[in-house]
Amino acid sequence: MRDHGLVVQDVEPDSIAGELGVEPGDSLLQVNGKAVLDILDYRYLTAEENLEVLLQKENGEQWLLDIEKDLDEPLGITFVEGGWGKTRSCGNNCIFCFVDQMPSQMRPSLYVKDDDYRLSFAQGNFITLTNTGPQELERIARLRLSPLYISVHTTNPELRREMMMHPRAGEIMSQLTYLADKGIKMHTQAVLCPGINDGEQLDRTIKDLGGLWPAVRSLAVVPVGLTAWREGLYELRPYSRDEARTVIDQVRGWQEAFNSQIEYPFVFASDEFYLISGRLIPDAGQYGGFPQTENGVGLVRLFMDEWEAAARNLPVQVKMPLRGSVATGTLAGPVLQPVIEAINGVKGVQLKLYILENQFFGKTVNVAGLLTGRDLQSSLSGRDLGEVLFVPKVMLRRDDDVFLDDMTVADLAAGLGVAVVAVTGPADLVQYIKTVERWWKNG
Ligand code: SF4
């Protein structure tokens, strides 16, 4: 029987491991007497110059390899599943969980409730720490897994237990304090549910987390996301315009206090709060270096600033006429409208903006990133799309041409009978117009 360890997938031919006879299928069990649980252990333990590596061959035979190498010189091994092993999942039952509100028929990976501190470090995934005991906290500190991204929601222990339905959820402040004392940096978020963890509870959360500055580097405040698929789930409602304004004012009050105390705003309301409220998006200077764009904080400001720069590159006219269309969600529609109007000021360019409701998740889901291929197909079918349809890249799976519902860009193009081009932002759109014109001019 094989012991645990990391299973070798590939060995570079001229590497240290290759010369020592390590082969795909071998299991790496220990380095310098310490068990290797995952790629993080492996990287940490093999950074030394002198190594004693315990390996198990596929036939069960164990080899002890003595290795002398340069500091940080790699052994030349890659591992099955990247050496991560099984992803840790969450044991929570959060009242606002988006995974619980997913319709069926989505790809299986969207139903995974991962809560893995290793992925928080490696990919920026938010974690709750409810499945992270003292040994794991010690491991985070020892391996220096920093920064981490933590979903706090509230620092009130009873309220956090109620919101996440996990008996250990109330330990969050002692966990954060331990990590802060060990020098781990953290970015945090609070998903706000109206009347539950906002108001005085939010004041408490901001105050407590701000007290852990500079270890806790930022707090993003985002509104709860609600789909149409909430039957049998905890009763929640979305934020109204006035409530969103109240949250923004509250966050701004704290930003002023932090700016005068630590010269950093620390807490940020997400773009969604600003768009719901109808308030002006703050200047770039108020985003403190944009620590949480992945969480929808500051993306609209970056978009607007990108547009300001790209607009200067717009040609006055194009000789090769371009007729096309742009699709987005209801939240970003008003932001995109003036951009499309300005682009249509270019003689020869005519773009139509289609602001689409989300039929798949329900119209309360208003962000462009959650529109599916089927939403686009059904809403745009039979409409005048011109020769090309531009869609924001956030609608697609990272580094892929696939929408959330597994429809590909090519499927959509075939269904609508139009070219479909994914763009990251306004600069991309302007670049497309200029490139087409250049091709045309060059014959
Ligand atoms: S931590 Fe909460 S919100 Fe996240 S997946 Fe688990 S239950 Fe859902």
XYZ file of C-alpha atoms and ligand atoms in Angstrom:
451
model
C 0.000 0.000 0.000
C 1.219 3.515 -0.849
C 1.669 6.058 1.899
C 0.393 9.612 1.507
C 2.457 12.259 -0.205
C 2.575 14.182 -3.425
C 2.314 12.111 -6.584
C 4.875 13.076 -9.223
C 3.330 13.991 -12.566
C 6.406 15.013 -14.540
C 10.158 15.241 -14.131
C 12.365 17.587 -16.176
C 14.971 15.394 -17.942
C 18.148 17.301 -16.951
C 16.954 18.324 -13.504
C 18.235 17.129 -10.118
C 15.207 14.842 -9.765
C 15.666 13.473 -13.297
C 19.300 12.566 -12.642
C 18.365 10.806 -9.390
C 15.822 8.574 -11.144
C 12.614 10.171 -9.879
C 9.753 9.147 -12.187
C 6.116 10.042 -12.814
C 3.928 8.042 -10.425
C 6.421 8.200 -7.515
C 5.160 9.680 -4.252
C 7.177 12.259 -2.401
C 6.637 11.523 1.284
C 9.062 13.562 3.358
C 11.738 16.223 3.066
C 14.290 16.430 5.913
C 12.055 14.239 8.077
C 8.984 16.437 7.640
C 5.799 15.196 5.934
C 4.939 16.909 2.660
C 1.199 17.541 2.635
C 0.940 19.770 -0.406
C 2.829 22.009 -2.795
C 3.199 24.682 -0.128
C 5.115 22.297 2.159
C 7.145 21.132 -0.814
C 8.189 24.672 -1.805
C 8.970 25.626 1.771
C 10.944 22.494 2.627
C 12.918 22.217 -0.630
C 14.193 25.808 -0.511
C 17.154 24.530 1.630
C 20.608 23.589 0.252
C 20.837 20.118 1.826
C 17.873 17.819 1.506
C 17.027 14.296 2.547
C 14.067 13.299 0.398
C 11.983 10.201 1.166
C 10.319 8.873 -1.948
C 8.070 5.899 -2.596
C 8.146 4.135 -5.962
C 4.970 2.750 -7.511
C 5.931 -0.802 -6.425
C 6.035 0.340 -2.765
C 9.841 0.498 -2.510
C 11.102 3.523 -0.542
C 14.169 5.546 -1.561
C 16.044 8.047 0.593
C 17.760 10.619 -1.607
C 20.578 12.877 -0.343
C 20.597 16.098 -2.313
C 23.027 18.997 -2.214
C 21.941 21.967 -4.293
C 21.912 25.743 -4.487
C 19.497 27.622 -2.276
C 16.114 27.857 -4.060
C 17.335 25.650 -6.950
C 14.272 23.641 -8.079
C 14.330 19.831 -8.138
C 12.498 19.761 -11.487
C 9.283 17.999 -10.414
C 5.646 18.791 -11.095
C 2.848 17.065 -9.201
C -0.563 15.637 -9.971
C -3.274 18.329 -9.413
C -0.484 20.861 -9.052
C 0.308 19.311 -5.667
C -2.725 20.879 -4.011
C -4.614 17.670 -3.263
C -8.229 17.866 -2.173
C -9.693 21.374 -1.848
C -11.044 22.118 1.632
C -14.736 22.940 1.538
C -16.755 25.099 3.885
C -18.950 23.709 6.631
C -21.011 26.895 6.820
C -24.573 27.453 5.825
C -24.538 31.199 5.281
C -27.959 32.815 4.996
C -26.782 34.735 1.899
C -24.784 31.970 0.199
C -24.739 32.518 -3.570
C -24.024 28.845 -4.261
C -27.333 27.898 -2.593
C -29.108 30.285 -4.971
C -27.761 28.732 -8.169
C -30.182 27.166 -10.592
C -29.442 23.618 -11.680
C -27.702 22.770 -14.972
C -24.620 24.894 -14.310
C -21.154 23.376 -14.543
C -20.309 21.352 -11.397
C -17.410 23.608 -10.347
C -19.912 26.425 -9.666
C -21.531 24.402 -6.876
C -18.268 23.862 -5.032
C -18.211 25.632 -1.672
C -14.470 25.943 -1.278
C -13.052 27.464 1.887
C -9.350 26.716 1.643
C -6.718 28.991 3.183
C -4.173 27.707 0.659
C -6.293 28.937 -2.244
C -6.832 32.219 -0.453
C -3.071 32.705 -0.507
C -2.531 31.313 -4.015
C -5.576 32.738 -5.842
C -7.104 35.397 -3.613
C -10.231 33.343 -2.784
C -12.149 34.605 0.245
C -12.228 32.225 3.216
C -14.093 32.243 6.511
C -11.616 30.438 8.850
C -14.480 28.440 10.416
C -12.727 25.254 9.248
C -9.295 26.461 10.347
C -8.166 25.250 13.759
C -5.085 26.248 15.793
C -2.808 23.825 13.902
C -3.759 25.279 10.547
C -3.399 28.829 11.836
C 0.083 27.903 13.028
C 0.813 26.451 9.569
C -0.357 29.669 7.878
C 2.024 31.622 10.103
C 4.933 29.164 9.610
C 4.599 29.078 5.830
C 3.987 32.832 5.757
C 0.827 32.537 3.670
C 0.303 36.242 3.303
C -1.802 38.079 2.281
C -5.020 36.195 2.934
C -8.547 37.231 1.970
C -11.080 36.790 4.767
C -14.887 36.970 4.701
C -15.685 38.476 8.073
C -19.227 39.840 7.516
C -19.469 40.871 11.162
C -17.161 40.790 14.161
C -20.094 40.287 16.531
C -19.601 36.606 17.536
C -23.280 35.727 18.042
C -24.383 37.478 14.876
C -21.614 35.819 12.840
C -22.655 32.411 14.186
C -26.259 33.141 13.185
C -25.390 34.457 9.729
C -23.011 31.627 8.886
C -24.724 28.912 10.898
C -21.438 27.540 12.161
C -20.598 27.079 15.863
C -16.998 28.273 15.378
C -17.883 31.402 13.404
C -17.705 33.494 16.586
C -13.958 32.940 16.949
C -13.090 35.293 14.107
C -11.544 38.130 16.122
C -9.203 35.843 18.064
C -8.194 34.133 14.796
C -7.520 37.451 13.059
C -5.614 38.748 16.073
C -3.434 35.606 16.121
C -2.631 35.974 12.405
C -2.001 39.706 12.802
C 0.433 39.025 15.657
C 2.274 36.565 13.401
C 2.693 39.210 10.705
C 0.121 37.844 8.235
C -1.492 40.552 6.106
C -5.228 40.274 5.412
C -7.819 41.839 3.170
C -11.341 41.443 4.504
C -14.901 41.742 3.283
C -18.357 42.137 4.739
C -21.322 41.014 2.654
C -24.066 43.288 3.941
C -27.633 42.083 4.369
C -30.174 44.893 4.961
C -31.183 45.174 8.609
C -28.880 42.345 9.723
C -25.184 43.256 9.754
C -25.333 46.900 8.632
C -25.992 49.985 10.824
C -24.441 49.694 14.289
C -23.195 46.187 13.528
C -21.224 47.538 10.570
C -19.766 50.279 12.779
C -18.579 47.601 15.167
C -17.085 45.516 12.337
C -15.238 48.477 10.816
C -13.940 49.579 14.219
C -12.736 46.093 15.195
C -11.034 45.382 11.866
C -9.539 48.872 11.662
C -8.049 48.155 15.100
C -5.989 45.390 13.486
C -4.424 47.741 10.931
C -1.756 47.432 9.486
C -2.103 43.618 9.489
C -5.662 43.941 8.216
C -5.047 46.041 5.106
C -8.567 46.717 3.846
C -12.273 46.030 4.308
C -14.644 45.863 1.333
C -18.338 46.344 2.034
C -20.485 44.664 -0.630
C -24.272 44.227 -0.845
C -25.770 40.746 -0.684
C -26.378 39.164 -4.099
C -29.855 37.657 -4.478
C -31.025 35.480 -7.353
C -34.557 34.386 -8.227
C -33.732 30.892 -6.918
C -34.302 31.442 -3.203
C -37.233 29.172 -2.467
C -36.999 27.810 1.063
C -33.987 29.986 1.881
C -33.630 32.684 4.558
C -35.735 35.739 3.744
C -33.513 38.523 2.454
C -34.131 41.618 0.346
C -31.857 43.798 -1.787
C -30.662 47.290 -0.809
C -32.856 50.220 -1.811
C -31.377 53.437 -3.195
C -31.751 55.246 0.172
C -30.276 52.363 2.128
C -27.311 52.236 -0.241
C -26.786 55.962 0.350
C -26.824 55.401 4.099
C -24.137 52.696 3.771
C -21.987 54.970 1.583
C -22.294 57.857 4.060
C -21.389 55.540 6.919
C -18.348 54.204 5.068
C -17.274 57.729 4.110
C -17.477 58.825 7.732
C -15.135 56.006 8.686
C -12.828 56.755 5.762
C -12.412 60.299 7.022
C -11.618 59.032 10.506
C -9.089 56.499 9.180
C -7.530 59.051 6.838
C -6.816 61.330 9.751
C -5.580 58.518 12.023
C -3.600 56.255 9.690
C -3.557 58.264 6.455
C -5.366 55.481 4.634
C -9.131 55.114 3.978
C -9.103 51.376 4.937
C -12.810 50.663 4.308
C -14.424 50.819 0.859
C -18.015 50.555 -0.368
C -18.241 48.401 -3.488
C -19.172 49.792 -6.900
C -22.561 48.158 -6.604
C -23.480 50.361 -3.640
C -22.573 53.467 -5.645
C -24.509 52.333 -8.704
C -27.596 51.425 -6.641
C -27.420 54.777 -4.847
C -26.966 56.871 -7.992
C -24.109 58.699 -6.223
C -20.996 59.831 -8.102
C -18.174 57.322 -8.224
C -15.241 58.546 -6.073
C -11.960 59.674 -7.636
C -9.132 57.170 -8.011
C -7.289 58.842 -5.115
C -10.017 57.711 -2.727
C -9.533 54.021 -3.513
C -6.274 53.661 -1.585
C -4.413 51.933 -4.426
C -7.374 49.688 -5.343
C -6.704 46.748 -2.976
C -9.957 44.883 -3.816
C -10.845 45.281 -7.514
C -11.544 41.512 -7.737
C -14.301 42.160 -5.217
C -15.931 44.867 -7.351
C -14.378 47.810 -5.515
C -13.130 50.570 -7.822
C -13.662 48.818 -11.165
C -16.085 51.489 -12.340
C -13.596 54.221 -11.472
C -10.867 52.354 -13.372
C -13.265 51.933 -16.309
C -14.078 55.662 -16.332
C -10.435 56.671 -16.151
C -9.536 54.177 -18.861
C -12.277 55.673 -21.025
C -11.021 59.210 -20.432
C -7.598 58.195 -21.755
C -8.985 56.037 -24.607
C -11.364 58.782 -25.755
C -8.343 60.922 -26.637
C -7.331 58.234 -29.160
C -10.687 58.122 -30.928
C -10.397 58.935 -34.628
C -12.656 61.674 -36.002
C -13.920 59.349 -38.687
C -13.362 55.890 -40.161
C -13.375 55.157 -43.864
C -14.482 51.554 -43.280
C -17.957 51.876 -41.698
C -18.497 49.821 -38.548
C -21.973 48.810 -37.406
C -22.112 46.800 -34.238
C -23.605 46.368 -30.788
C -22.528 46.156 -27.158
C -24.206 44.064 -24.456
C -24.040 44.687 -20.718
C -26.011 44.204 -17.505
C -28.475 46.677 -15.990
C -26.039 47.891 -13.313
C -23.291 48.996 -15.716
C -25.717 50.269 -18.392
C -25.705 53.919 -17.249
C -21.884 53.883 -17.037
C -21.560 52.541 -20.570
C -24.225 54.753 -22.177
C -22.110 57.959 -22.477
C -19.149 55.913 -23.735
C -21.183 54.432 -26.589
C -22.671 57.838 -27.403
C -19.173 59.331 -27.668
C -17.951 56.448 -29.847
C -20.954 56.968 -32.099
C -19.645 60.520 -32.579
C -16.936 58.979 -34.778
C -18.135 59.396 -38.337
C -18.697 55.942 -39.812
C -19.191 54.104 -36.479
C -22.627 53.086 -35.256
C -22.904 50.983 -32.103
C -26.119 49.989 -30.339
C -26.069 49.449 -26.611
C -28.193 46.590 -25.265
C -28.756 46.678 -21.504
C -29.948 43.204 -20.602
C -31.843 41.817 -17.642
C -30.576 38.570 -16.235
C -33.210 35.940 -17.029
C -31.160 33.029 -15.805
C -30.542 34.177 -12.217
C -33.411 36.659 -12.128
C -33.462 40.422 -12.692
C -32.215 41.237 -9.179
C -28.842 39.974 -10.418
C -27.722 43.033 -12.329
C -23.960 42.681 -12.865
C -22.689 42.004 -16.383
C -20.374 39.241 -15.135
C -23.353 37.016 -14.254
C -25.148 37.259 -17.599
C -25.033 33.844 -19.252
C -24.646 32.864 -22.900
C -28.313 31.865 -22.926
C -29.325 35.304 -21.610
C -27.497 36.910 -24.514
C -28.879 34.435 -27.027
C -32.515 34.851 -26.007
C -32.431 38.630 -25.423
C -30.543 39.514 -28.593
C -31.991 37.032 -31.026
C -33.697 38.869 -33.896
C -32.330 42.282 -32.816
C -30.268 44.546 -35.039
C -26.721 43.713 -33.921
C -24.767 44.973 -36.915
C -21.707 42.995 -37.941
C -20.149 42.511 -34.533
C -21.380 42.121 -30.975
C -18.997 43.272 -28.217
C -19.369 41.594 -24.824
C -17.403 42.404 -21.672
C -14.736 39.833 -20.891
C -16.015 39.500 -17.307
C -18.866 37.415 -18.746
C -16.372 34.710 -19.659
C -14.567 32.173 -17.553
C -11.051 33.372 -16.767
C -8.674 32.811 -19.729
C -11.416 31.018 -21.623
C -14.051 31.629 -24.284
C -16.867 30.102 -22.247
C -19.819 31.799 -20.539
C -21.039 30.862 -17.071
C -23.520 28.343 -18.513
C -20.839 26.644 -20.630
C -22.016 28.231 -23.882
C -18.957 29.234 -25.919
C -18.374 32.511 -27.713
C -18.450 30.526 -30.981
C -21.859 28.998 -30.025
C -23.262 32.461 -29.395
C -21.819 33.848 -32.634
C -23.360 30.953 -34.575
C -26.717 31.343 -32.802
C -26.936 35.085 -33.416
C -25.297 35.058 -36.821
C -22.837 37.802 -35.882
C -19.167 38.009 -34.909
C -18.771 38.131 -31.119
C -15.750 39.889 -29.642
C -14.935 39.995 -25.912
C -13.378 43.254 -24.724
C -11.799 44.078 -21.376
C -12.789 47.748 -21.412
C -13.208 50.923 -23.443
C -9.542 51.020 -24.515
C -10.017 47.601 -26.119
C -13.092 48.812 -27.960
C -11.310 51.896 -29.313
C -8.343 49.723 -30.281
C -10.656 47.387 -32.210
C -12.104 50.295 -34.199
C -8.619 51.591 -35.023
C -7.272 48.150 -35.944
C -10.135 47.420 -38.356
C -9.547 50.808 -39.973
C -5.797 50.098 -40.303
C -6.442 46.701 -41.926
C -8.819 48.312 -44.336
C -6.334 51.049 -45.250
C -3.549 48.487 -45.742
C -5.813 46.497 -48.050
S -18.707 30.337 3.220
Fe -20.906 30.740 3.238
S -21.220 31.921 1.394
Fe -19.259 30.911 1.156
S -19.695 28.994 0.131
Fe -19.734 28.565 2.299
S -21.881 28.771 2.862
Fe -21.639 29.768 0.885
